[in-house]
Amino acid sequence: MADRIVAARVIVTSPGRNFVTLKIETASGLSGIGDATLNGRELAVASYLADHVVPTLIGRDPAAIEDTWQYLYRGAYWRRGPVTMSAIAAVDVALWDIKAKAAGMPLYQLLGGASRESMLCYSHANGADIEAAMDSVAGHLAQGYKAIRVQAGVPGLKRIYGVHSAHGDSTQHQDRPDEGDWDTASYLRHAPRIFEAARARFGEELHLLHDAHHRLLPNEAARLGQDLEPYRLFWLEDVTPAENQAAFRTVRAKTTTPLAVGEVFNTIWDCQALITEQLIDYIRATLVHAGGITHVRRIADLAALYGVRTGFHGASDLSPVTMGAALHFDRWVPNFGIQEYSIHPNEAAEVFQWNWSFRDGMLHCGETPGHGVEIDETAAAKFPYRRSYLDVNRLQDGTLWNW
Ligand code: GCO
Ligand code: MG
């Protein structure tokens, strides 16, 4: 007889930063968890799940993952968007965790087995100026990283993405967002110097990455891509907002610097033209914000047809649950490129138990059944939710700009 879902609950916890987790339990005694964290808007997803999704899960067959996905996507009438797709992702990843545990297999085996033994990853180096950023790169090299994203402060700008906020990609516990400042001309003059310095000090083998974090217009992005060509980046990320996918035609036509996009995407429709027109090299859509394994697998398969590889988002606001599930996905996915890897706050290890590891610049996923991440609900209760926001960003005349 088919198993059935008997309980599902949302766990909101803040061990160093906020995380939202869905736990699903079945009549046969299995349980699985999925990440539902949407940085700075956490409670919206928690409510979507607890108030609207959980009541419809009780009694369903946990093995019917595809039907449950369609039920929550088509069945809700209101499609897409980060809140909806993060909620669906939490259910989806929890159900894949349960299915893999029921099969007695690590998740990557259920997806089709290993395409590789370990995964190339990159981490974040940053500094208030170029020298400090180079020292940060040296520190990462000493830890074994083979690929490093580099961000450095721009003279004259007080607070910019990836450099001046607490953890580079973190939210602050506070009642309103901090404000950054931005000047595109200064940035475009300065950014190539960072990579000139990096190649001069560290040579040509290290994989270098950079995130423009949606700040540029398409023609400015093309200029930056051209100016960075001598330094042979692994990728240049989020050069311009991608709501207008056609904007990437301008960038693509003018530069050979590899392009990565997609950490804010929710569905395959957000990257359909980017992929089918081969306007990008790496797709960064990730399990938690793009509908879980069931949907990201569809994106990755489309990408594979067009020579686009995966480079999943892995900032520290993506919980250990997403990192665990992503590593199983990465181990399987034939068109894998790289995995972003950020260290979670120390307190996160009190709440979540995981079995992946980092060695010699590579990530290794665990071999236990499921995705290998569990949550300790008693420990989670010791870290209550605290309101947090991502920064906002303004041009120097005060105009609100893309963060
Ligand atoms: C990255 C991202 C992050 C995001 C953050 C938002 O490349 O890792 O740009 O730093 O800003 O994840 O919540
Ligand atoms: Mg980014």
Tab-separated table of C-alpha atoms and ligand atoms in Angstrom:
chain	number	residue	atom	x	y	z
A	1	MET	CA	0.000	0.000	0.000
A	2	ALA	CA	1.201	3.479	-0.766
A	3	ASP	CA	2.711	5.472	2.069
A	4	ARG	CA	1.009	8.770	2.954
A	5	ILE	CA	1.998	12.112	4.404
A	6	VAL	CA	0.769	12.405	7.993
A	7	ALA	CA	2.435	15.641	9.116
A	8	ALA	CA	4.218	18.663	7.695
A	9	ARG	CA	5.496	21.678	9.586
A	10	VAL	CA	7.425	24.847	8.955
A	11	ILE	CA	10.451	25.549	11.134
A	12	VAL	CA	11.678	29.150	11.229
A	13	THR	CA	15.016	29.591	12.949
A	14	SER	CA	17.840	32.128	13.037
A	15	PRO	CA	21.191	30.522	13.920
A	16	GLY	CA	23.287	33.497	12.791
A	17	ARG	CA	20.817	34.228	9.993
A	18	ASN	CA	17.217	33.307	9.169
A	19	PHE	CA	16.327	29.946	7.642
A	20	VAL	CA	12.905	28.491	6.829
A	21	THR	CA	12.658	24.691	6.630
A	22	LEU	CA	9.745	22.388	5.807
A	23	LYS	CA	9.707	18.960	7.447
A	24	ILE	CA	7.382	16.261	6.052
A	25	GLU	CA	6.616	12.992	7.878
A	26	THR	CA	4.986	9.850	6.505
A	27	ALA	CA	2.843	7.055	7.968
A	28	SER	CA	5.695	4.572	7.481
A	29	GLY	CA	7.938	6.668	9.745
A	30	LEU	CA	10.066	8.394	7.108
A	31	SER	CA	10.780	12.114	7.168
A	32	GLY	CA	12.365	14.578	4.775
A	33	ILE	CA	13.265	18.261	4.828
A	34	GLY	CA	13.347	21.052	2.259
A	35	ASP	CA	14.695	24.614	2.407
A	36	ALA	CA	12.207	27.487	1.909
A	37	THR	CA	14.462	30.441	2.761
A	38	LEU	CA	13.846	33.653	0.795
A	39	ASN	CA	16.353	36.181	2.112
A	40	GLY	CA	14.657	39.257	3.621
A	41	ARG	CA	11.137	37.907	2.918
A	42	GLU	CA	11.298	34.716	4.982
A	43	LEU	CA	7.900	34.882	6.703
A	44	ALA	CA	6.023	35.258	3.412
A	45	VAL	CA	7.141	31.775	2.356
A	46	ALA	CA	6.578	30.381	5.860
A	47	SER	CA	2.972	31.595	5.711
A	48	TYR	CA	2.463	30.399	2.118
A	49	LEU	CA	3.489	26.941	3.262
A	50	ALA	CA	1.821	26.760	6.674
A	51	ASP	CA	-1.421	28.510	5.748
A	52	HIS	CA	-1.967	27.320	2.183
A	53	VAL	CA	0.184	24.312	1.242
A	54	VAL	CA	0.558	22.122	4.324
A	55	PRO	CA	-3.206	21.441	4.699
A	56	THR	CA	-3.299	20.051	1.133
A	57	LEU	CA	-0.308	17.733	1.697
A	58	ILE	CA	-1.795	15.633	4.468
A	59	GLY	CA	-2.897	12.241	3.135
A	60	ARG	CA	-0.997	12.537	-0.168
A	61	ASP	CA	1.343	9.805	-1.410
A	62	PRO	CA	4.900	11.103	-0.739
A	63	ALA	CA	6.180	9.122	-3.752
A	64	ALA	CA	3.983	11.103	-6.178
A	65	ILE	CA	6.523	13.919	-6.511
A	66	GLU	CA	5.671	14.972	-10.067
A	67	ASP	CA	1.933	15.058	-9.366
A	68	THR	CA	2.476	17.050	-6.164
A	69	TRP	CA	4.665	19.526	-8.051
A	70	GLN	CA	2.025	20.011	-10.759
A	71	TYR	CA	-0.700	20.206	-8.095
A	72	LEU	CA	1.080	23.075	-6.353
A	73	TYR	CA	2.118	24.860	-9.571
A	74	ARG	CA	-0.818	24.455	-11.983
A	75	GLY	CA	-3.283	23.800	-9.217
A	76	ALA	CA	-2.741	27.134	-7.451
A	77	TYR	CA	-3.747	29.082	-10.595
A	78	TRP	CA	-1.253	31.837	-9.479
A	79	ARG	CA	2.028	30.735	-11.000
A	80	ARG	CA	5.714	31.577	-10.585
A	81	GLY	CA	7.296	34.241	-8.379
A	82	PRO	CA	9.910	33.745	-5.648
A	83	VAL	CA	7.445	33.106	-2.803
A	84	THR	CA	5.433	30.456	-4.645
A	85	MET	CA	8.450	28.751	-6.184
A	86	SER	CA	10.423	28.641	-2.911
A	87	ALA	CA	7.425	27.054	-1.204
A	88	ILE	CA	7.068	24.458	-3.974
A	89	ALA	CA	10.822	23.819	-3.783
A	90	ALA	CA	10.622	23.066	-0.063
A	91	VAL	CA	7.922	20.432	-0.631
A	92	ASP	CA	9.742	19.004	-3.647
A	93	VAL	CA	13.152	18.654	-1.966
A	94	ALA	CA	11.580	17.137	1.166
A	95	LEU	CA	9.765	14.565	-0.996
A	96	TRP	CA	12.945	13.662	-2.935
A	97	ASP	CA	14.683	13.248	0.432
A	98	ILE	CA	11.932	10.849	1.533
A	99	LYS	CA	11.964	8.942	-1.773
A	100	ALA	CA	15.730	8.464	-1.583
A	101	LYS	CA	15.498	7.325	2.052
A	102	ALA	CA	12.702	4.887	1.108
A	103	ALA	CA	14.941	3.521	-1.671
A	104	GLY	CA	17.928	3.364	0.707
A	105	MET	CA	19.977	5.460	-1.727
A	106	PRO	CA	21.884	8.729	-1.629
A	107	LEU	CA	19.835	11.158	-3.707
A	108	TYR	CA	22.336	11.351	-6.593
A	109	GLN	CA	21.800	7.624	-7.219
A	110	LEU	CA	18.069	8.139	-7.602
A	111	LEU	CA	18.647	11.009	-10.045
A	112	GLY	CA	20.660	8.744	-12.340
A	113	GLY	CA	23.950	8.133	-10.585
A	114	ALA	CA	27.270	9.959	-10.397
A	115	SER	CA	28.681	11.816	-13.389
A	116	ARG	CA	31.652	12.822	-11.232
A	117	GLU	CA	33.163	12.038	-7.853
A	118	SER	CA	33.493	15.602	-6.530
A	119	MET	CA	32.460	19.097	-7.532
A	120	LEU	CA	34.549	22.174	-8.354
A	121	CYS	CA	33.417	25.069	-6.169
A	122	TYR	CA	34.222	28.742	-5.738
A	123	SER	CA	34.270	30.951	-2.714
A	124	HIS	CA	34.245	34.724	-2.139
A	125	ALA	CA	37.360	36.854	-1.660
A	126	ASN	CA	36.882	40.545	-1.002
A	127	GLY	CA	38.597	43.618	0.342
A	128	ALA	CA	38.033	47.331	0.851
A	129	ASP	CA	40.759	47.969	-1.744
A	130	ILE	CA	42.662	45.909	-4.314
A	131	GLU	CA	45.498	45.039	-1.958
A	132	ALA	CA	43.146	43.755	0.720
A	133	ALA	CA	41.207	41.782	-1.907
A	134	MET	CA	44.455	40.176	-3.135
A	135	ASP	CA	45.344	39.163	0.435
A	136	SER	CA	41.889	37.626	0.721
A	137	VAL	CA	42.532	35.660	-2.503
A	138	ALA	CA	45.835	34.438	-1.036
A	139	GLY	CA	43.970	33.254	2.078
A	140	HIS	CA	41.509	31.288	-0.057
A	141	LEU	CA	44.323	29.727	-2.096
A	142	ALA	CA	45.925	28.587	1.142
A	143	GLN	CA	42.655	26.809	1.983
A	144	GLY	CA	42.827	24.937	-1.311
A	145	TYR	CA	40.307	26.794	-3.488
A	146	LYS	CA	40.868	26.481	-7.230
A	147	ALA	CA	38.189	29.026	-8.163
A	148	ILE	CA	37.680	32.351	-6.381
A	149	ARG	CA	35.224	35.192	-6.872
A	150	VAL	CA	36.893	38.550	-6.279
A	151	GLN	CA	35.132	41.776	-5.264
A	152	ALA	CA	36.930	44.955	-4.176
A	153	GLY	CA	35.833	48.367	-2.946
A	154	VAL	CA	35.620	51.175	-5.517
A	155	PRO	CA	37.374	54.448	-4.560
A	156	GLY	CA	34.783	57.047	-3.579
A	157	LEU	CA	32.001	54.529	-2.863
A	158	LYS	CA	31.258	53.854	0.793
A	159	ARG	CA	29.237	50.666	0.781
A	160	ILE	CA	28.873	48.253	-2.141
A	161	TYR	CA	27.736	44.689	-2.716
A	162	GLY	CA	30.138	41.919	-1.828
A	163	VAL	CA	32.571	44.148	0.073
A	164	HIS	CA	31.078	46.305	2.766
A	165	SER	CA	28.024	44.458	4.090
A	166	ALA	CA	28.591	42.104	7.009
A	167	HIS	CA	29.233	38.811	5.163
A	168	GLY	CA	29.264	40.183	1.639
A	169	ASP	CA	26.000	38.474	0.828
A	170	SER	CA	24.319	38.618	4.198
A	171	THR	CA	21.239	40.211	5.613
A	172	GLN	CA	21.501	42.231	8.813
A	173	HIS	CA	19.190	41.744	11.774
A	174	GLN	CA	17.490	45.119	11.783
A	175	ASP	CA	14.266	47.002	11.196
A	176	ARG	CA	15.031	48.481	7.802
A	177	PRO	CA	17.561	47.952	5.003
A	178	ASP	CA	20.988	49.587	5.010
A	179	GLU	CA	21.699	51.782	1.994
A	180	GLY	CA	24.651	51.406	-0.352
A	181	ASP	CA	25.899	53.870	-2.942
A	182	TRP	CA	26.844	53.379	-6.564
A	183	ASP	CA	28.603	55.075	-9.463
A	184	THR	CA	28.885	53.052	-12.651
A	185	ALA	CA	31.661	55.118	-14.265
A	186	SER	CA	33.956	54.700	-11.223
A	187	TYR	CA	33.239	50.984	-11.098
A	188	LEU	CA	33.918	50.456	-14.802
A	189	ARG	CA	37.285	52.244	-14.468
A	190	HIS	CA	38.240	50.274	-11.382
A	191	ALA	CA	37.030	46.685	-11.933
A	192	PRO	CA	39.596	45.680	-14.617
A	193	ARG	CA	42.423	46.771	-12.271
A	194	ILE	CA	41.315	44.166	-9.733
A	195	PHE	CA	41.836	41.376	-12.235
A	196	GLU	CA	45.028	42.846	-13.640
A	197	ALA	CA	46.411	42.712	-10.079
A	198	ALA	CA	45.099	39.180	-9.530
A	199	ARG	CA	46.736	37.787	-12.686
A	200	ALA	CA	49.985	39.616	-11.897
A	201	ARG	CA	50.159	38.133	-8.389
A	202	PHE	CA	48.589	34.692	-8.809
A	203	GLY	CA	49.308	33.721	-12.417
A	204	GLU	CA	47.022	32.351	-15.087
A	205	GLU	CA	45.751	29.019	-13.724
A	206	LEU	CA	43.474	30.175	-10.915
A	207	HIS	CA	39.810	30.431	-11.949
A	208	LEU	CA	38.660	34.001	-11.300
A	209	LEU	CA	35.003	35.041	-11.088
A	210	HIS	CA	33.274	38.380	-10.551
A	211	ASP	CA	29.712	39.462	-9.734
A	212	ALA	CA	28.434	42.797	-11.117
A	213	HIS	CA	25.189	42.237	-9.175
A	214	HIS	CA	22.767	43.692	-11.734
A	215	ARG	CA	24.292	47.190	-11.654
A	216	LEU	CA	24.975	47.852	-15.348
A	217	LEU	CA	23.016	48.726	-18.473
A	218	PRO	CA	23.571	46.349	-21.415
A	219	ASN	CA	26.083	48.510	-23.270
A	220	GLU	CA	28.023	49.177	-20.053
A	221	ALA	CA	28.023	45.442	-19.402
A	222	ALA	CA	29.485	44.852	-22.865
A	223	ARG	CA	32.239	47.409	-22.095
A	224	LEU	CA	33.111	45.608	-18.851
A	225	GLY	CA	33.127	42.225	-20.583
A	226	GLN	CA	35.549	43.554	-23.186
A	227	ASP	CA	37.819	45.198	-20.627
A	228	LEU	CA	38.037	41.940	-18.651
A	229	GLU	CA	38.846	39.748	-21.658
A	230	PRO	CA	42.647	39.896	-21.148
A	231	TYR	CA	42.223	38.368	-17.666
A	232	ARG	CA	40.279	35.294	-18.902
A	233	LEU	CA	37.574	35.139	-16.229
A	234	PHE	CA	35.800	31.862	-15.467
A	235	TRP	CA	32.660	33.980	-15.475
A	236	LEU	CA	31.217	37.447	-15.127
A	237	GLU	CA	27.929	37.272	-13.232
A	238	ASP	CA	24.672	39.231	-13.369
A	239	VAL	CA	25.976	42.100	-15.465
A	240	THR	CA	22.514	43.502	-16.099
A	241	PRO	CA	19.050	42.638	-14.748
A	242	ALA	CA	17.604	39.755	-16.747
A	243	GLU	CA	13.876	40.485	-16.711
A	244	ASN	CA	14.639	41.603	-20.237
A	245	GLN	CA	16.369	38.518	-21.568
A	246	ALA	CA	16.872	40.215	-24.948
A	247	ALA	CA	19.271	42.684	-23.263
A	248	PHE	CA	21.843	39.893	-23.211
A	249	ARG	CA	21.974	39.886	-27.008
A	250	THR	CA	23.868	43.189	-26.793
A	251	VAL	CA	26.308	41.899	-24.199
A	252	ARG	CA	26.845	38.551	-25.887
A	253	ALA	CA	27.490	40.028	-29.310
A	254	LYS	CA	30.272	42.248	-27.985
A	255	THR	CA	32.304	40.130	-25.571
A	256	THR	CA	33.774	36.649	-25.205
A	257	THR	CA	33.949	36.907	-21.397
A	258	PRO	CA	31.784	33.985	-20.157
A	259	LEU	CA	28.446	35.105	-18.673
A	260	ALA	CA	26.540	33.668	-15.708
A	261	VAL	CA	22.982	34.629	-14.736
A	262	GLY	CA	20.021	33.332	-12.825
A	263	GLU	CA	20.214	33.470	-9.033
A	264	VAL	CA	16.927	35.413	-8.915
A	265	PHE	CA	15.161	33.232	-11.501
A	266	ASN	CA	12.179	31.133	-10.440
A	267	THR	CA	11.254	29.149	-13.550
A	268	ILE	CA	12.445	27.924	-16.902
A	269	TRP	CA	10.574	30.811	-18.525
A	270	ASP	CA	13.000	33.292	-16.929
A	271	CYS	CA	15.884	31.785	-18.887
A	272	GLN	CA	14.210	30.307	-21.959
A	273	ALA	CA	15.655	32.871	-24.407
A	274	LEU	CA	18.955	33.155	-22.546
A	275	ILE	CA	19.469	29.427	-22.982
A	276	THR	CA	17.951	28.703	-26.386
A	277	GLU	CA	19.685	31.706	-27.980
A	278	GLN	CA	22.937	30.712	-26.239
A	279	LEU	CA	23.286	34.155	-24.668
A	280	ILE	CA	24.874	32.817	-21.462
A	281	ASP	CA	27.429	30.194	-20.456
A	282	TYR	CA	26.247	29.306	-16.937
A	283	ILE	CA	22.773	29.111	-15.445
A	284	ARG	CA	22.622	29.937	-11.723
A	285	ALA	CA	18.981	29.077	-10.965
A	286	THR	CA	18.987	27.008	-7.817
A	287	LEU	CA	16.842	24.382	-6.123
A	288	VAL	CA	15.363	26.559	-3.383
A	289	HIS	CA	14.157	29.489	-5.478
A	290	ALA	CA	13.255	27.677	-8.704
A	291	GLY	CA	10.829	24.967	-7.692
A	292	GLY	CA	13.149	22.281	-6.364
A	293	ILE	CA	14.799	19.327	-8.047
A	294	THR	CA	11.804	18.585	-10.267
A	295	HIS	CA	11.917	21.986	-11.959
A	296	VAL	CA	15.645	22.765	-11.921
A	297	ARG	CA	16.224	19.408	-13.605
A	298	ARG	CA	14.041	20.668	-16.458
A	299	ILE	CA	16.123	23.863	-16.661
A	300	ALA	CA	19.393	21.918	-16.593
A	301	ASP	CA	18.218	19.543	-19.320
A	302	LEU	CA	17.203	22.462	-21.560
A	303	ALA	CA	20.563	24.111	-20.847
A	304	ALA	CA	22.426	20.914	-21.768
A	305	LEU	CA	20.959	21.037	-25.276
A	306	TYR	CA	22.505	24.477	-25.820
A	307	GLY	CA	25.926	24.058	-24.245
A	308	VAL	CA	24.998	25.981	-21.097
A	309	ARG	CA	26.399	24.574	-17.838
A	310	THR	CA	25.135	24.849	-14.259
A	311	GLY	CA	26.716	27.157	-11.679
A	312	PHE	CA	24.237	27.087	-8.844
A	313	HIS	CA	23.799	29.934	-6.419
A	314	GLY	CA	25.223	28.950	-3.033
A	315	ALA	CA	25.429	32.077	-0.891
A	316	SER	CA	25.057	31.586	2.861
A	317	ASP	CA	21.359	32.549	2.768
A	318	LEU	CA	20.732	29.238	0.969
A	319	SER	CA	20.474	26.908	3.930
A	320	PRO	CA	22.565	23.779	4.572
A	321	VAL	CA	19.542	21.848	3.256
A	322	THR	CA	19.802	23.497	-0.157
A	323	MET	CA	23.559	22.976	-0.201
A	324	GLY	CA	23.143	19.279	0.616
A	325	ALA	CA	20.491	18.711	-2.056
A	326	ALA	CA	22.411	20.817	-4.612
A	327	LEU	CA	25.532	18.698	-4.174
A	328	HIS	CA	23.586	15.524	-5.003
A	329	PHE	CA	22.138	17.279	-8.047
A	330	ASP	CA	25.610	18.510	-9.038
A	331	ARG	CA	27.035	15.020	-8.672
A	332	TRP	CA	24.504	13.745	-11.211
A	333	VAL	CA	23.890	16.619	-13.646
A	334	PRO	CA	25.847	15.934	-16.857
A	335	ASN	CA	26.274	19.637	-17.726
A	336	PHE	CA	27.730	20.661	-14.363
A	337	GLY	CA	29.985	23.727	-14.357
A	338	ILE	CA	30.758	24.856	-10.816
A	339	GLN	CA	29.034	25.226	-7.424
A	340	GLU	CA	29.139	28.427	-5.362
A	341	TYR	CA	30.119	27.616	-1.781
A	342	SER	CA	29.764	29.856	1.278
A	343	ILE	CA	30.387	28.888	4.884
A	344	HIS	CA	27.271	29.139	7.057
A	345	PRO	CA	27.406	30.910	10.440
A	346	ASN	CA	28.836	28.666	13.201
A	347	GLU	CA	25.478	28.436	14.988
A	348	ALA	CA	23.935	26.828	11.882
A	349	ALA	CA	25.822	23.624	12.732
A	350	GLU	CA	23.931	23.455	16.044
A	351	VAL	CA	20.625	23.326	14.165
A	352	PHE	CA	21.468	21.438	10.949
A	353	GLN	CA	23.490	18.243	10.589
A	354	TRP	CA	25.058	17.630	7.177
A	355	ASN	CA	27.506	15.203	5.651
A	356	TRP	CA	29.081	17.009	2.716
A	357	SER	CA	32.704	18.088	2.952
A	358	PHE	CA	35.238	20.409	1.301
A	359	ARG	CA	38.669	19.052	0.371
A	360	ASP	CA	41.327	20.404	-1.979
A	361	GLY	CA	39.027	22.915	-3.640
A	362	MET	CA	36.325	20.331	-4.308
A	363	LEU	CA	33.000	19.530	-2.610
A	364	HIS	CA	32.041	15.949	-1.802
A	365	CYS	CA	28.456	14.903	-1.107
A	366	GLY	CA	27.597	12.267	1.486
A	367	GLU	CA	26.629	8.643	0.861
A	368	THR	CA	23.785	8.228	3.367
A	369	PRO	CA	20.226	7.747	2.024
A	370	GLY	CA	18.440	11.004	1.121
A	371	HIS	CA	20.126	14.374	0.653
A	372	GLY	CA	22.072	13.950	3.858
A	373	VAL	CA	20.840	16.964	5.857
A	374	GLU	CA	18.735	16.810	9.028
A	375	ILE	CA	17.359	19.472	11.368
A	376	ASP	CA	17.322	19.438	15.181
A	377	GLU	CA	14.034	21.131	16.032
A	378	THR	CA	14.888	21.620	19.709
A	379	ALA	CA	18.082	23.441	18.765
A	380	ALA	CA	16.189	25.434	16.093
A	381	ALA	CA	13.789	26.740	18.774
A	382	LYS	CA	16.715	28.347	20.618
A	383	PHE	CA	17.263	30.765	17.711
A	384	PRO	CA	14.052	32.735	17.144
A	385	TYR	CA	13.435	34.641	13.899
A	386	ARG	CA	14.809	38.183	13.712
A	387	ARG	CA	13.637	40.619	11.043
A	388	SER	CA	16.370	41.129	8.451
A	389	TYR	CA	16.824	42.893	5.138
A	390	LEU	CA	19.160	42.885	2.198
A	391	ASP	CA	20.659	46.315	1.452
A	392	VAL	CA	19.131	48.739	-1.001
A	393	ASN	CA	21.353	50.727	-3.353
A	394	ARG	CA	21.292	54.358	-4.540
A	395	LEU	CA	23.133	56.369	-7.168
A	396	GLN	CA	25.051	59.279	-5.725
A	397	ASP	CA	22.230	61.721	-6.527
A	398	GLY	CA	19.885	59.583	-4.425
A	399	THR	CA	18.139	57.691	-7.237
A	400	LEU	CA	17.232	54.171	-6.148
A	401	TRP	CA	19.239	51.685	-8.242
A	402	ASN	CA	19.542	47.896	-8.536
A	403	TRP	CA	21.252	46.314	-5.551
B	1	GCO	C1	25.872	35.522	-4.963
B	1	GCO	C2	24.718	36.411	-4.719
B	1	GCO	C3	24.415	36.671	-3.287
B	1	GCO	C4	23.054	37.356	-3.165
B	1	GCO	C5	22.341	36.894	-1.955
B	1	GCO	C6	20.960	37.496	-1.866
B	1	GCO	O1	26.379	35.614	-6.069
B	1	GCO	O2	26.210	34.739	-4.101
B	1	GCO	O3	24.753	37.560	-5.505
B	1	GCO	O4	25.430	37.370	-2.659
B	1	GCO	O5	23.194	38.737	-3.141
B	1	GCO	O6	22.309	35.505	-1.981
B	1	GCO	O7	20.204	36.895	-0.878
B	2	MG	MG	25.431	36.822	-7.398
